Amino acid sequence: MEAKSDSAEQEEAVKKPSRRTFTEAARRAQIVNAAIEVIADAGYAKASFARIAREAGLSSTGMISYHFAGKDDLMREVVAEVSRVAEAYVLPRMEERTGARARLRAFIEASVGLAGAYPKHLPAMIDVLAHLRDDDPSRHGLLGTVDSAADVQVERMREAQRSGEFREFDPRVMVTAIRAAIDATVTRAGREPGFDAAAAGRELADLFDHATRSAER
Amino acid sequence: MEAKSDSAEQEEAVKKPSRRTFTEAARRAQIVNAAIEVIADAGYAKASFARIAREAGLSSTGMISYHFAGKDDLMREVVAEVSRVAEAYVLPRMEERTGARARLRAFIEASVGLAGAYPKHLPAMIDVLAHLRDDDPSRHGLLGTVDSAADVQVERMREAQRSGEFREFDPRVMVTAIRAAIDATVTRAGREPGFDAAAAGRELADLFDHATRSAER
Amino acid sequence: MEAKSDSAEQEEAVKKPSRRTFTEAARRAQIVNAAIEVIADAGYAKASFARIAREAGLSSTGMISYHFAGKDDLMREVVAEVSRVAEAYVLPRMEERTGARARLRAFIEASVGLAGAYPKHLPAMIDVLAHLRDDDPSRHGLLGTVDSAADVQVERMREAQRSGEFREFDPRVMVTAIRAAIDATVTRAGREPGFDAAAAGRELADLFDHATRSAER
Amino acid sequence: MEAKSDSAEQEEAVKKPSRRTFTEAARRAQIVNAAIEVIADAGYAKASFARIAREAGLSSTGMISYHFAGKDDLMREVVAEVSRVAEAYVLPRMEERTGARARLRAFIEASVGLAGAYPKHLPAMIDVLAHLRDDDPSRHGLLGTVDSAADVQVERMREAQRSGEFREFDPRVMVTAIRAAIDATVTRAGREPGFDAAAAGRELADLFDHATRSAER
DNA sequence: AATGAATGAGAATTCATTCAT
DNA sequence: GATGAATGAATTCTCATTCAT
């Protein structure tokens, strides 16, 4: 389940994974955030180095190639950054609740709420991940974080089913559906001007509460 | 002989909408199907005319430009074709059921089942639609079919809520969630080799049955 | 000064110069007029077969290739047609005057006036001729008519100089200047909406009357 | 970070208008001169990036796109360069004369004489400007210089008419005629091998001296 | 550590022309 | 006589990446 060793290639792909100076890290962060901005605004397809460099206020695309091993490397960093931000936002909000139902509700509402705090982040990541293909060599690295998060969710659901809090269902299908529903809602929130994200978050939480809870009250 | 340039351009956007030869229709269909294949396999981003032409067994990309007014025109046709196929597959399966619950179930199962019969179609359309941006001029034309289908579903749900068959919820959020869940499941089906689409379809149907039905039996 | 014999090529270039059926002639005329229209409106550079065919109401560009040996052939016909029309318009108006001065004035005013009667013709021809290059094989054929008309004018001027009606000057430079001034004025007339062509014609005639007449009244 | 897309595009039309490197400036000049060469020799229609790149000794057309925002940008620069050269050649020669007649004569002779010093420049510019159409978005930018130069000439003529040095005539028609005559003569000079440009310049100057001067000495 | 210049492959599209029917 | 289909070369332009400085 981890990034196994097609390693020679794999390691080269991430530039200097250790030992990075401060300015280098700052530059990378600057570029990553510009990339998130551009991807969210113009879509992955139009997120060329040229456009990202312009957004970041850099004079040439060479700058980006200098700091990242390639487009894959940059995109990996985009996904990692968004994952980091999302986790920092969602996890605490889940942990202040108890019980599987309350936590699922918190997860969904926080995920949608994230779109209010960081409107570009989730759409950008969704767009990047949507472009991964089976044959893409960076696929495993990129999906690692996301997949393992999903695995955690699946495991939590299984536990809630064993405890009787959730009814019987295929947890993988459920997790897929929840993820997809959140993403679609966040995307709509970004597109439709007057969209009430908080309300939609509550609606989604209700939806999946009904979908998951066991019949016996 | 008058200033006709504006409307001329406008009309050209869709090439010769009426009166098409038999061979032309055949070629167009051949190209559209090749496009669906390529988009599903390699993604919209890599679905260049060159690749589509190769898939279709054509000697040059000029052929595609000859039969379609542009990439937009081709993509519009891809969406239209998939919509046509999907409707022909799903609608009859819904109509042989009665009651909102049974029909919703039929809709979901048929939609996922479609992935068995036409594994490339839905993923291709999803990919095309995902690339539409707000500023894209072809946006409205392409989304017309899809949006109006969603509107119909929303209206059906409102009715089922009035009749007491469905509980109270925001039907737009629900429709968005259902569509997203189906799409994500179909996409997974296309990617994961041993994926049991029929079972996943039943699971999804259960999920949204629980999510929509009113508490009082 | 005539079309000499690079003949094999030259003869092939003009399709079936003799023995043309009535419908063929009609089709050719239709296409030539469409070409004039398009060249005047959009410029020579954008006067593709596709655009001309559309203007002519033809369904395919093949039609044009069928009736003309090539683009050169069509353009030659455009020049010939405009020359024919111009001559038919200008010559009678010159011949009803006597004296070199009156005739020059009539020539200029009629040439500019032609722009009122056939606003597209002269601009189209100017544009076609402007695209001829020295190495262009169709150059001689196309310029034949035009050059010989210029030669006639030069000769007339020489005569008027001998008779004392015109002052001494280089008649070739004068003819070049007159032609260029007429063309530029006609072009302006086509472009500027409120342009008073008749007045400009009289101004031009005055201009070249002053420029040519001998001092002694 | 705001909606900057509109203005960004707008700005891009002219690439990096300020702050250009030395080598960049050199490359641009090299390309512009190659373009002038090609346009004069082969015509605007055949002045493709490929041909210009070959003339400039560049390995790829991408180079040109790298240094210019597009074909418009390059052509704008061609016009600007020729204008610059022409002004530097003509103005001093006018300023060492006094009186409207002498200055007009100097203007015409210098303009034609320019063809001796820079035989390709004027024909290239004429060809570029001839391809501008009313609907061309780059029209204003390109014609700005040229039109304003014409306006200055018109104003000068009006003054000379008030002072009695020039007879009464429509100065716009006159300026148009002069410009057209110069251009046609320069074009002929470029085409006809033995053409005596200096003599033709004197002839043209005579011509317009007669055409403009007032009768009373 | 940074940068501007260069590269060459690949993109969509338009073009005049040919050909079988 | 006429037509629609096909062709393949050529067009401008964008792209990620490399390299010398």
PDB file of N, CA and C in Angstrom, chain A residues 86-97:
ATOM      1  N   ALA A  86      -6.132  20.569   4.848  1.00  0.00           N
ATOM      2  CA  ALA A  86      -7.441  19.970   5.105  1.00  0.00           C
ATOM      3  C   ALA A  86      -7.418  19.197   6.420  1.00  0.00           C
ATOM      4  N   GLU A  87      -6.366  18.452   6.614  1.00  0.00           N
ATOM      5  CA  GLU A  87      -6.282  17.659   7.839  1.00  0.00           C
ATOM      6  C   GLU A  87      -6.256  18.570   9.065  1.00  0.00           C
ATOM      7  N   ALA A  88      -5.473  19.635   8.956  1.00  0.00           N
ATOM      8  CA  ALA A  88      -5.377  20.566  10.078  1.00  0.00           C
ATOM      9  C   ALA A  88      -6.713  21.229  10.383  1.00  0.00           C
ATOM     10  N   TYR A  89      -7.541  21.323   9.372  1.00  0.00           N
ATOM     11  CA  TYR A  89      -8.831  21.991   9.569  1.00  0.00           C
ATOM     12  C   TYR A  89      -9.878  21.002  10.077  1.00  0.00           C
ATOM     13  N   VAL A  90      -9.879  19.827   9.482  1.00  0.00           N
ATOM     14  CA  VAL A  90     -10.972  18.885   9.741  1.00  0.00           C
ATOM     15  C   VAL A  90     -10.754  18.091  11.026  1.00  0.00           C
ATOM     16  N   LEU A  91      -9.546  17.591  11.198  1.00  0.00           N
ATOM     17  CA  LEU A  91      -9.315  16.678  12.322  1.00  0.00           C
ATOM     18  C   LEU A  91      -9.728  17.248  13.678  1.00  0.00           C
ATOM     19  N   PRO A  92      -9.272  18.444  14.052  1.00  0.00           N
ATOM     20  CA  PRO A  92      -9.652  18.974  15.369  1.00  0.00           C
ATOM     21  C   PRO A  92     -11.163  19.060  15.536  1.00  0.00           C
ATOM     22  N   ARG A  93     -11.853  19.440  14.460  1.00  0.00           N
ATOM     23  CA  ARG A  93     -13.306  19.570  14.547  1.00  0.00           C
ATOM     24  C   ARG A  93     -13.985  18.207  14.743  1.00  0.00           C
ATOM     25  N   MET A  94     -13.339  17.153  14.249  1.00  0.00           N
ATOM     26  CA  MET A  94     -13.892  15.813  14.491  1.00  0.00           C
ATOM     27  C   MET A  94     -13.630  15.375  15.932  1.00  0.00           C
ATOM     28  N   GLU A  95     -12.438  15.732  16.402  1.00  0.00           N
ATOM     29  CA  GLU A  95     -12.027  15.178  17.681  1.00  0.00           C
ATOM     30  C   GLU A  95     -12.755  15.774  18.881  1.00  0.00           C
ATOM     31  N   GLU A  96     -13.407  16.903  18.650  1.00  0.00           N
ATOM     32  CA  GLU A  96     -14.142  17.461  19.781  1.00  0.00           C
ATOM     33  C   GLU A  96     -15.544  16.838  19.903  1.00  0.00           C
ATOM     34  N   ARG A  97     -15.827  15.892  19.011  1.00  0.00           N
ATOM     35  CA  ARG A  97     -17.110  15.172  19.117  1.00  0.00           C
ATOM     36  C   ARG A  97     -16.845  13.731  19.530  1.00  0.00           C
TER      37      ARG A  97
END
